[in-house]
Amino acid sequence: MFTSVRRYALEAGLDDPVVCYQGAVVAEPRSGRWLRHVPIPVGLAREAIRALRAEGFGINCYVDDELYVAEVTSKARQYADFQHLELHEVGDLLSWLRRPPTKLVVIDDPEILDDLELRMKASFDGRLYISKSLPYFLEFASPDVTKASGLEFLAKRLGFSRERTVAFGDGENDVELLDWAGYGVAVANAHERVLAVADLVCPSVDEEGVAQVVEAFLDSRR
């Protein structure tokens, strides 16, 4: 979420646009202005909500950079507290939803989500982008959304090429990002699909692998 990222960017004194929501949003931290927003059409979002609800799953629904749920469950509360977010309880999401959501998220155990991901991809093939961000978050977005599409938008706006872009990733939703960039780097503890498309595998997150690569690059230019 932009609201989650924004405070860190401002604290760091950065005003470069940030890519959020798996690439659905590109926004400026200081002004708060959204440069790109590709939400899920309302009808398609309702179809996905019906399918997930029929299987007994709770859903996080993101509209206008706010988090909405049918009811506040322990999983929803844990997620909101982790991200320092306010939860908005609205009852029946289907009757409440009038504006296109930026994304939908289901939270559950990784093994349960693995099976759900396969079923949802079979039902919504080509109509929704479906991927895990973390092992226990299964995310749904517009079919035109990936981190790669968000970065490509930013590249065109700022005037840099994919050939001169280095991307780092670890989660399943970073596959398209590393594939788009001229040089893709996966941390050692990355998802197997990310490792498969990476040009370089750096040390794990516990060893600050990304920082090691950036520092090595900066040292090489001195």
PDB file of C-alpha atoms in Angstrom:
ATOM      1  CA  MET A   1       0.000   0.000   0.000  1.00  0.00           C
ATOM      2  CA  PHE A   2       1.172   3.524  -0.745  1.00  0.00           C
ATOM      3  CA  THR A   3       0.228   4.625   2.764  1.00  0.00           C
ATOM      4  CA  SER A   4       2.551   1.928   4.154  1.00  0.00           C
ATOM      5  CA  VAL A   5       5.496   2.870   1.937  1.00  0.00           C
ATOM      6  CA  ARG A   6       5.087   6.627   2.086  1.00  0.00           C
ATOM      7  CA  ARG A   7       6.218   7.188   5.677  1.00  0.00           C
ATOM      8  CA  TYR A   8       9.484   5.329   5.076  1.00  0.00           C
ATOM      9  CA  ALA A   9      10.195   7.262   1.871  1.00  0.00           C
ATOM     10  CA  LEU A  10       9.560  10.581   3.610  1.00  0.00           C
ATOM     11  CA  GLU A  11      11.693   9.572   6.593  1.00  0.00           C
ATOM     12  CA  ALA A  12      14.526   8.751   4.194  1.00  0.00           C
ATOM     13  CA  GLY A  13      14.103  12.094   2.436  1.00  0.00           C
ATOM     14  CA  LEU A  14      13.149  10.463  -0.871  1.00  0.00           C
ATOM     15  CA  ASP A  15      10.715  11.981  -3.326  1.00  0.00           C
ATOM     16  CA  ASP A  16      11.293   9.661  -6.264  1.00  0.00           C
ATOM     17  CA  PRO A  17       8.096   7.875  -7.348  1.00  0.00           C
ATOM     18  CA  VAL A  18       7.445   4.539  -5.649  1.00  0.00           C
ATOM     19  CA  VAL A  19       5.841   1.459  -7.208  1.00  0.00           C
ATOM     20  CA  CYS A  20       3.145  -0.008  -4.939  1.00  0.00           C
ATOM     21  CA  TYR A  21       0.366  -2.591  -5.011  1.00  0.00           C
ATOM     22  CA  GLN A  22       2.312  -5.030  -7.221  1.00  0.00           C
ATOM     23  CA  GLY A  23       2.686  -2.271  -9.825  1.00  0.00           C
ATOM     24  CA  ALA A  24      -0.940  -1.117  -9.846  1.00  0.00           C
ATOM     25  CA  VAL A  25       0.040   2.226  -8.311  1.00  0.00           C
ATOM     26  CA  VAL A  26       2.967   4.563  -8.928  1.00  0.00           C
ATOM     27  CA  ALA A  27       2.919   7.590  -6.632  1.00  0.00           C
ATOM     28  CA  GLU A  28       5.012  10.515  -5.392  1.00  0.00           C
ATOM     29  CA  PRO A  29       5.748  10.307  -1.639  1.00  0.00           C
ATOM     30  CA  ARG A  30       5.948  14.020  -0.907  1.00  0.00           C
ATOM     31  CA  SER A  31       2.935  15.274  -2.860  1.00  0.00           C
ATOM     32  CA  GLY A  32       0.917  12.098  -2.431  1.00  0.00           C
ATOM     33  CA  ARG A  33      -0.047  12.303  -6.110  1.00  0.00           C
ATOM     34  CA  TRP A  34      -0.819   9.036  -7.892  1.00  0.00           C
ATOM     35  CA  LEU A  35       0.785   8.901 -11.332  1.00  0.00           C
ATOM     36  CA  ARG A  36      -0.625   5.483 -12.245  1.00  0.00           C
ATOM     37  CA  HIS A  37      -3.557   3.467 -10.935  1.00  0.00           C
ATOM     38  CA  VAL A  38      -4.812   0.247 -12.559  1.00  0.00           C
ATOM     39  CA  PRO A  39      -7.550  -1.215 -10.334  1.00  0.00           C
ATOM     40  CA  ILE A  40      -9.637  -4.362 -10.766  1.00  0.00           C
ATOM     41  CA  PRO A  41     -12.946  -3.649 -12.554  1.00  0.00           C
ATOM     42  CA  VAL A  42     -15.833  -3.818 -10.078  1.00  0.00           C
ATOM     43  CA  GLY A  43     -17.638  -6.686 -11.819  1.00  0.00           C
ATOM     44  CA  LEU A  44     -14.524  -8.822 -11.954  1.00  0.00           C
ATOM     45  CA  ALA A  45     -13.672  -8.014  -8.335  1.00  0.00           C
ATOM     46  CA  ARG A  46     -17.145  -9.105  -7.248  1.00  0.00           C
ATOM     47  CA  GLU A  47     -16.767 -12.351  -9.168  1.00  0.00           C
ATOM     48  CA  ALA A  48     -13.493 -13.062  -7.386  1.00  0.00           C
ATOM     49  CA  ILE A  49     -14.976 -12.165  -3.996  1.00  0.00           C
ATOM     50  CA  ARG A  50     -17.884 -14.572  -4.609  1.00  0.00           C
ATOM     51  CA  ALA A  51     -15.510 -17.381  -5.557  1.00  0.00           C
ATOM     52  CA  LEU A  52     -13.285 -16.836  -2.519  1.00  0.00           C
ATOM     53  CA  ARG A  53     -16.218 -16.433  -0.142  1.00  0.00           C
ATOM     54  CA  ALA A  54     -17.779 -19.657  -1.454  1.00  0.00           C
ATOM     55  CA  GLU A  55     -14.623 -21.450  -0.348  1.00  0.00           C
ATOM     56  CA  GLY A  56     -14.780 -19.880   3.102  1.00  0.00           C
ATOM     57  CA  PHE A  57     -11.924 -17.393   2.811  1.00  0.00           C
ATOM     58  CA  GLY A  58     -11.836 -13.922   4.302  1.00  0.00           C
ATOM     59  CA  ILE A  59     -10.726 -11.139   1.974  1.00  0.00           C
ATOM     60  CA  ASN A  60      -8.772  -7.917   2.351  1.00  0.00           C
ATOM     61  CA  CYS A  61     -10.169  -5.355  -0.092  1.00  0.00           C
ATOM     62  CA  TYR A  62      -8.149  -2.216  -0.922  1.00  0.00           C
ATOM     63  CA  VAL A  63     -10.014   0.852  -2.183  1.00  0.00           C
ATOM     64  CA  ASP A  64      -8.523   4.360  -2.371  1.00  0.00           C
ATOM     65  CA  ASP A  65      -5.500   3.243  -0.317  1.00  0.00           C
ATOM     66  CA  GLU A  66      -7.701   2.064   2.574  1.00  0.00           C
ATOM     67  CA  LEU A  67      -8.187  -1.491   3.830  1.00  0.00           C
ATOM     68  CA  TYR A  68     -11.734  -2.899   4.044  1.00  0.00           C
ATOM     69  CA  VAL A  69     -12.923  -6.266   5.380  1.00  0.00           C
ATOM     70  CA  ALA A  70     -16.309  -7.903   5.855  1.00  0.00           C
ATOM     71  CA  GLU A  71     -15.464  -8.547   9.489  1.00  0.00           C
ATOM     72  CA  VAL A  72     -12.415  -8.079  11.683  1.00  0.00           C
ATOM     73  CA  THR A  73     -10.885 -11.528  12.112  1.00  0.00           C
ATOM     74  CA  SER A  74      -7.688 -12.440  13.944  1.00  0.00           C
ATOM     75  CA  LYS A  75      -5.875 -12.772  10.600  1.00  0.00           C
ATOM     76  CA  ALA A  76      -7.100  -9.393   9.397  1.00  0.00           C
ATOM     77  CA  ARG A  77      -6.121  -7.782  12.693  1.00  0.00           C
ATOM     78  CA  GLN A  78      -2.670  -9.386  12.608  1.00  0.00           C
ATOM     79  CA  TYR A  79      -2.097  -8.069   9.085  1.00  0.00           C
ATOM     80  CA  ALA A  80      -3.316  -4.564   9.926  1.00  0.00           C
ATOM     81  CA  ASP A  81      -1.210  -4.358  13.067  1.00  0.00           C
ATOM     82  CA  PHE A  82       1.861  -5.603  11.168  1.00  0.00           C
ATOM     83  CA  GLN A  83       1.405  -2.829   8.582  1.00  0.00           C
ATOM     84  CA  HIS A  84       0.180  -0.203  11.116  1.00  0.00           C
ATOM     85  CA  LEU A  85      -3.090   0.154   9.212  1.00  0.00           C
ATOM     86  CA  GLU A  86      -6.633   1.071  10.153  1.00  0.00           C
ATOM     87  CA  LEU A  87      -9.201  -1.667   9.444  1.00  0.00           C
ATOM     88  CA  HIS A  88     -12.610  -0.682   8.075  1.00  0.00           C
ATOM     89  CA  GLU A  89     -15.317  -3.289   8.772  1.00  0.00           C
ATOM     90  CA  VAL A  90     -18.126  -3.048   6.196  1.00  0.00           C
ATOM     91  CA  GLY A  91     -20.154  -6.249   6.512  1.00  0.00           C
ATOM     92  CA  ASP A  92     -21.042  -7.839   3.176  1.00  0.00           C
ATOM     93  CA  LEU A  93     -18.253  -6.844   0.767  1.00  0.00           C
ATOM     94  CA  LEU A  94     -20.369  -7.631  -2.291  1.00  0.00           C
ATOM     95  CA  SER A  95     -23.150  -5.235  -1.385  1.00  0.00           C
ATOM     96  CA  TRP A  96     -20.675  -2.625  -0.127  1.00  0.00           C
ATOM     97  CA  LEU A  97     -18.292  -2.582  -3.097  1.00  0.00           C
ATOM     98  CA  ARG A  98     -19.068   0.251  -5.509  1.00  0.00           C
ATOM     99  CA  ARG A  99     -15.601   1.446  -6.517  1.00  0.00           C
ATOM    100  CA  PRO A 100     -12.945  -0.675  -8.256  1.00  0.00           C
ATOM    101  CA  PRO A 101     -10.466  -2.109  -5.721  1.00  0.00           C
ATOM    102  CA  THR A 102      -6.740  -1.784  -6.304  1.00  0.00           C
ATOM    103  CA  LYS A 103      -6.227  -5.357  -5.131  1.00  0.00           C
ATOM    104  CA  LEU A 104      -7.669  -8.226  -3.077  1.00  0.00           C
ATOM    105  CA  VAL A 105      -5.668 -10.346  -0.653  1.00  0.00           C
ATOM    106  CA  VAL A 106      -6.335 -13.657   1.103  1.00  0.00           C
ATOM    107  CA  ILE A 107      -4.300 -14.504   4.206  1.00  0.00           C
ATOM    108  CA  ASP A 108      -3.797 -18.132   5.250  1.00  0.00           C
ATOM    109  CA  ASP A 109      -1.261 -20.904   5.724  1.00  0.00           C
ATOM    110  CA  PRO A 110       1.151 -21.293   2.767  1.00  0.00           C
ATOM    111  CA  GLU A 111       0.039 -24.846   1.910  1.00  0.00           C
ATOM    112  CA  ILE A 112      -3.629 -23.850   1.850  1.00  0.00           C
ATOM    113  CA  LEU A 113      -2.841 -20.866  -0.367  1.00  0.00           C
ATOM    114  CA  ASP A 114      -0.806 -23.027  -2.744  1.00  0.00           C
ATOM    115  CA  ASP A 115      -3.921 -25.077  -3.514  1.00  0.00           C
ATOM    116  CA  LEU A 116      -6.150 -22.005  -3.659  1.00  0.00           C
ATOM    117  CA  GLU A 117      -3.761 -20.290  -6.069  1.00  0.00           C
ATOM    118  CA  LEU A 118      -4.018 -23.193  -8.510  1.00  0.00           C
ATOM    119  CA  ARG A 119      -7.816 -23.209  -8.386  1.00  0.00           C
ATOM    120  CA  MET A 120      -8.135 -19.446  -8.757  1.00  0.00           C
ATOM    121  CA  LYS A 121      -5.679 -19.323 -11.649  1.00  0.00           C
ATOM    122  CA  ALA A 122      -7.718 -22.007 -13.402  1.00  0.00           C
ATOM    123  CA  SER A 123     -10.935 -20.020 -12.877  1.00  0.00           C
ATOM    124  CA  PHE A 124      -9.538 -16.562 -13.691  1.00  0.00           C
ATOM    125  CA  ASP A 125      -6.855 -17.424 -16.248  1.00  0.00           C
ATOM    126  CA  GLY A 126      -5.903 -14.257 -18.122  1.00  0.00           C
ATOM    127  CA  ARG A 127      -8.526 -12.183 -16.306  1.00  0.00           C
ATOM    128  CA  LEU A 128      -6.685 -11.530 -13.034  1.00  0.00           C
ATOM    129  CA  TYR A 129      -3.057 -11.370 -12.001  1.00  0.00           C
ATOM    130  CA  ILE A 130      -2.738 -13.853  -9.111  1.00  0.00           C
ATOM    131  CA  SER A 131       0.468 -14.367  -7.151  1.00  0.00           C
ATOM    132  CA  LYS A 132       1.875 -14.710  -3.663  1.00  0.00           C
ATOM    133  CA  SER A 133       3.808 -11.804  -2.220  1.00  0.00           C
ATOM    134  CA  LEU A 134       4.742 -13.514   1.030  1.00  0.00           C
ATOM    135  CA  PRO A 135       4.058 -17.240   1.563  1.00  0.00           C
ATOM    136  CA  TYR A 136       0.887 -16.455   3.539  1.00  0.00           C
ATOM    137  CA  PHE A 137      -0.473 -13.644   1.281  1.00  0.00           C
ATOM    138  CA  LEU A 138      -2.252 -14.530  -1.977  1.00  0.00           C
ATOM    139  CA  GLU A 139      -2.875 -11.374  -3.990  1.00  0.00           C
ATOM    140  CA  PHE A 140      -5.294 -10.581  -6.824  1.00  0.00           C
ATOM    141  CA  ALA A 141      -4.880  -7.617  -9.184  1.00  0.00           C
ATOM    142  CA  SER A 142      -5.873  -6.412 -12.636  1.00  0.00           C
ATOM    143  CA  PRO A 143      -4.486  -8.624 -15.425  1.00  0.00           C
ATOM    144  CA  ASP A 144      -2.522  -5.574 -16.648  1.00  0.00           C
ATOM    145  CA  VAL A 145      -0.680  -5.326 -13.325  1.00  0.00           C
ATOM    146  CA  THR A 146       2.707  -6.724 -12.351  1.00  0.00           C
ATOM    147  CA  LYS A 147       5.725  -5.133 -10.733  1.00  0.00           C
ATOM    148  CA  ALA A 148       7.242  -5.128 -14.219  1.00  0.00           C
ATOM    149  CA  SER A 149       4.393  -3.052 -15.659  1.00  0.00           C
ATOM    150  CA  GLY A 150       4.720  -0.564 -12.803  1.00  0.00           C
ATOM    151  CA  LEU A 151       8.459  -0.257 -13.312  1.00  0.00           C
ATOM    152  CA  GLU A 152       8.052   0.028 -17.085  1.00  0.00           C
ATOM    153  CA  PHE A 153       5.664   2.953 -16.550  1.00  0.00           C
ATOM    154  CA  LEU A 154       8.223   4.589 -14.266  1.00  0.00           C
ATOM    155  CA  ALA A 155      11.072   3.946 -16.720  1.00  0.00           C
ATOM    156  CA  LYS A 156       9.195   5.711 -19.515  1.00  0.00           C
ATOM    157  CA  ARG A 157       8.310   8.619 -17.244  1.00  0.00           C
ATOM    158  CA  LEU A 158      11.838   9.119 -15.900  1.00  0.00           C
ATOM    159  CA  GLY A 159      13.652   8.180 -19.096  1.00  0.00           C
ATOM    160  CA  PHE A 160      15.715   5.109 -18.251  1.00  0.00           C
ATOM    161  CA  SER A 161      15.823   1.853 -20.192  1.00  0.00           C
ATOM    162  CA  ARG A 162      15.225  -1.710 -19.055  1.00  0.00           C
ATOM    163  CA  GLU A 163      18.731  -2.568 -20.294  1.00  0.00           C
ATOM    164  CA  ARG A 164      20.194  -0.199 -17.688  1.00  0.00           C
ATOM    165  CA  THR A 165      17.936  -1.407 -14.870  1.00  0.00           C
ATOM    166  CA  VAL A 166      18.936  -3.719 -12.017  1.00  0.00           C
ATOM    167  CA  ALA A 167      16.090  -5.341 -10.063  1.00  0.00           C
ATOM    168  CA  PHE A 168      16.206  -7.311  -6.832  1.00  0.00           C
ATOM    169  CA  GLY A 169      13.583  -9.794  -5.692  1.00  0.00           C
ATOM    170  CA  ASP A 170      12.665 -12.672  -3.439  1.00  0.00           C
ATOM    171  CA  GLY A 171       8.922 -13.408  -3.643  1.00  0.00           C
ATOM    172  CA  GLU A 172       6.911 -15.130  -6.347  1.00  0.00           C
ATOM    173  CA  ASN A 173       5.483 -11.768  -7.381  1.00  0.00           C
ATOM    174  CA  ASP A 174       9.008 -10.586  -8.293  1.00  0.00           C
ATOM    175  CA  VAL A 175       9.368 -12.990 -11.246  1.00  0.00           C
ATOM    176  CA  GLU A 176       8.082 -10.523 -13.848  1.00  0.00           C
ATOM    177  CA  LEU A 177      10.162  -7.728 -12.305  1.00  0.00           C
ATOM    178  CA  LEU A 178      13.455  -9.613 -12.649  1.00  0.00           C
ATOM    179  CA  ASP A 179      12.503 -10.848 -16.088  1.00  0.00           C
ATOM    180  CA  TRP A 180      11.829  -7.259 -17.262  1.00  0.00           C
ATOM    181  CA  ALA A 181      15.035  -5.727 -15.906  1.00  0.00           C
ATOM    182  CA  GLY A 182      18.266  -5.872 -17.845  1.00  0.00           C
ATOM    183  CA  TYR A 183      19.929  -7.514 -14.855  1.00  0.00           C
ATOM    184  CA  GLY A 184      17.948  -9.453 -12.268  1.00  0.00           C
ATOM    185  CA  VAL A 185      19.281 -10.314  -8.805  1.00  0.00           C
ATOM    186  CA  ALA A 186      17.644 -12.820  -6.439  1.00  0.00           C
ATOM    187  CA  VAL A 187      18.539 -13.183  -2.784  1.00  0.00           C
ATOM    188  CA  ALA A 188      19.596 -16.705  -1.802  1.00  0.00           C
ATOM    189  CA  ASN A 189      16.386 -17.350   0.133  1.00  0.00           C
ATOM    190  CA  ALA A 190      14.159 -16.326  -2.815  1.00  0.00           C
ATOM    191  CA  HIS A 191      11.263 -18.320  -4.263  1.00  0.00           C
ATOM    192  CA  GLU A 192      12.439 -21.003  -6.683  1.00  0.00           C
ATOM    193  CA  ARG A 193      10.774 -19.256  -9.650  1.00  0.00           C
ATOM    194  CA  VAL A 194      12.705 -16.065  -8.853  1.00  0.00           C
ATOM    195  CA  LEU A 195      15.980 -17.974  -8.589  1.00  0.00           C
ATOM    196  CA  ALA A 196      15.284 -19.526 -12.010  1.00  0.00           C
ATOM    197  CA  VAL A 197      15.081 -16.152 -13.835  1.00  0.00           C
ATOM    198  CA  ALA A 198      17.865 -14.332 -11.941  1.00  0.00           C
ATOM    199  CA  ASP A 199      21.161 -13.354 -13.560  1.00  0.00           C
ATOM    200  CA  LEU A 200      22.812 -13.329 -10.129  1.00  0.00           C
ATOM    201  CA  VAL A 201      22.018 -14.877  -6.754  1.00  0.00           C
ATOM    202  CA  CYS A 202      23.321 -12.776  -3.889  1.00  0.00           C
ATOM    203  CA  PRO A 203      23.512 -13.646  -0.168  1.00  0.00           C
ATOM    204  CA  SER A 204      20.238 -14.007   1.721  1.00  0.00           C
ATOM    205  CA  VAL A 205      18.234 -11.246   3.351  1.00  0.00           C
ATOM    206  CA  ASP A 206      19.697 -12.245   6.732  1.00  0.00           C
ATOM    207  CA  GLU A 207      23.144 -11.408   5.331  1.00  0.00           C
ATOM    208  CA  GLU A 208      21.940  -8.123   3.783  1.00  0.00           C
ATOM    209  CA  GLY A 209      22.615  -9.476   0.312  1.00  0.00           C
ATOM    210  CA  VAL A 210      21.008  -6.550  -1.528  1.00  0.00           C
ATOM    211  CA  ALA A 211      23.169  -4.065   0.383  1.00  0.00           C
ATOM    212  CA  GLN A 212      26.265  -6.125  -0.426  1.00  0.00           C
ATOM    213  CA  VAL A 213      25.541  -5.929  -4.166  1.00  0.00           C
ATOM    214  CA  VAL A 214      24.783  -2.192  -4.087  1.00  0.00           C
ATOM    215  CA  GLU A 215      27.910  -1.449  -2.038  1.00  0.00           C
ATOM    216  CA  ALA A 216      30.060  -3.555  -4.382  1.00  0.00           C
ATOM    217  CA  PHE A 217      28.680  -1.633  -7.372  1.00  0.00           C
ATOM    218  CA  LEU A 218      29.343   1.749  -5.757  1.00  0.00           C
ATOM    219  CA  ASP A 219      32.864   0.681  -4.788  1.00  0.00           C
ATOM    220  CA  SER A 220      33.561  -0.366  -8.381  1.00  0.00           C
ATOM    221  CA  ARG A 221      32.779   3.156  -9.624  1.00  0.00           C
ATOM    222  CA  ARG A 222      35.134   4.997  -7.296  1.00  0.00           C
TER     223      ARG A 222
END
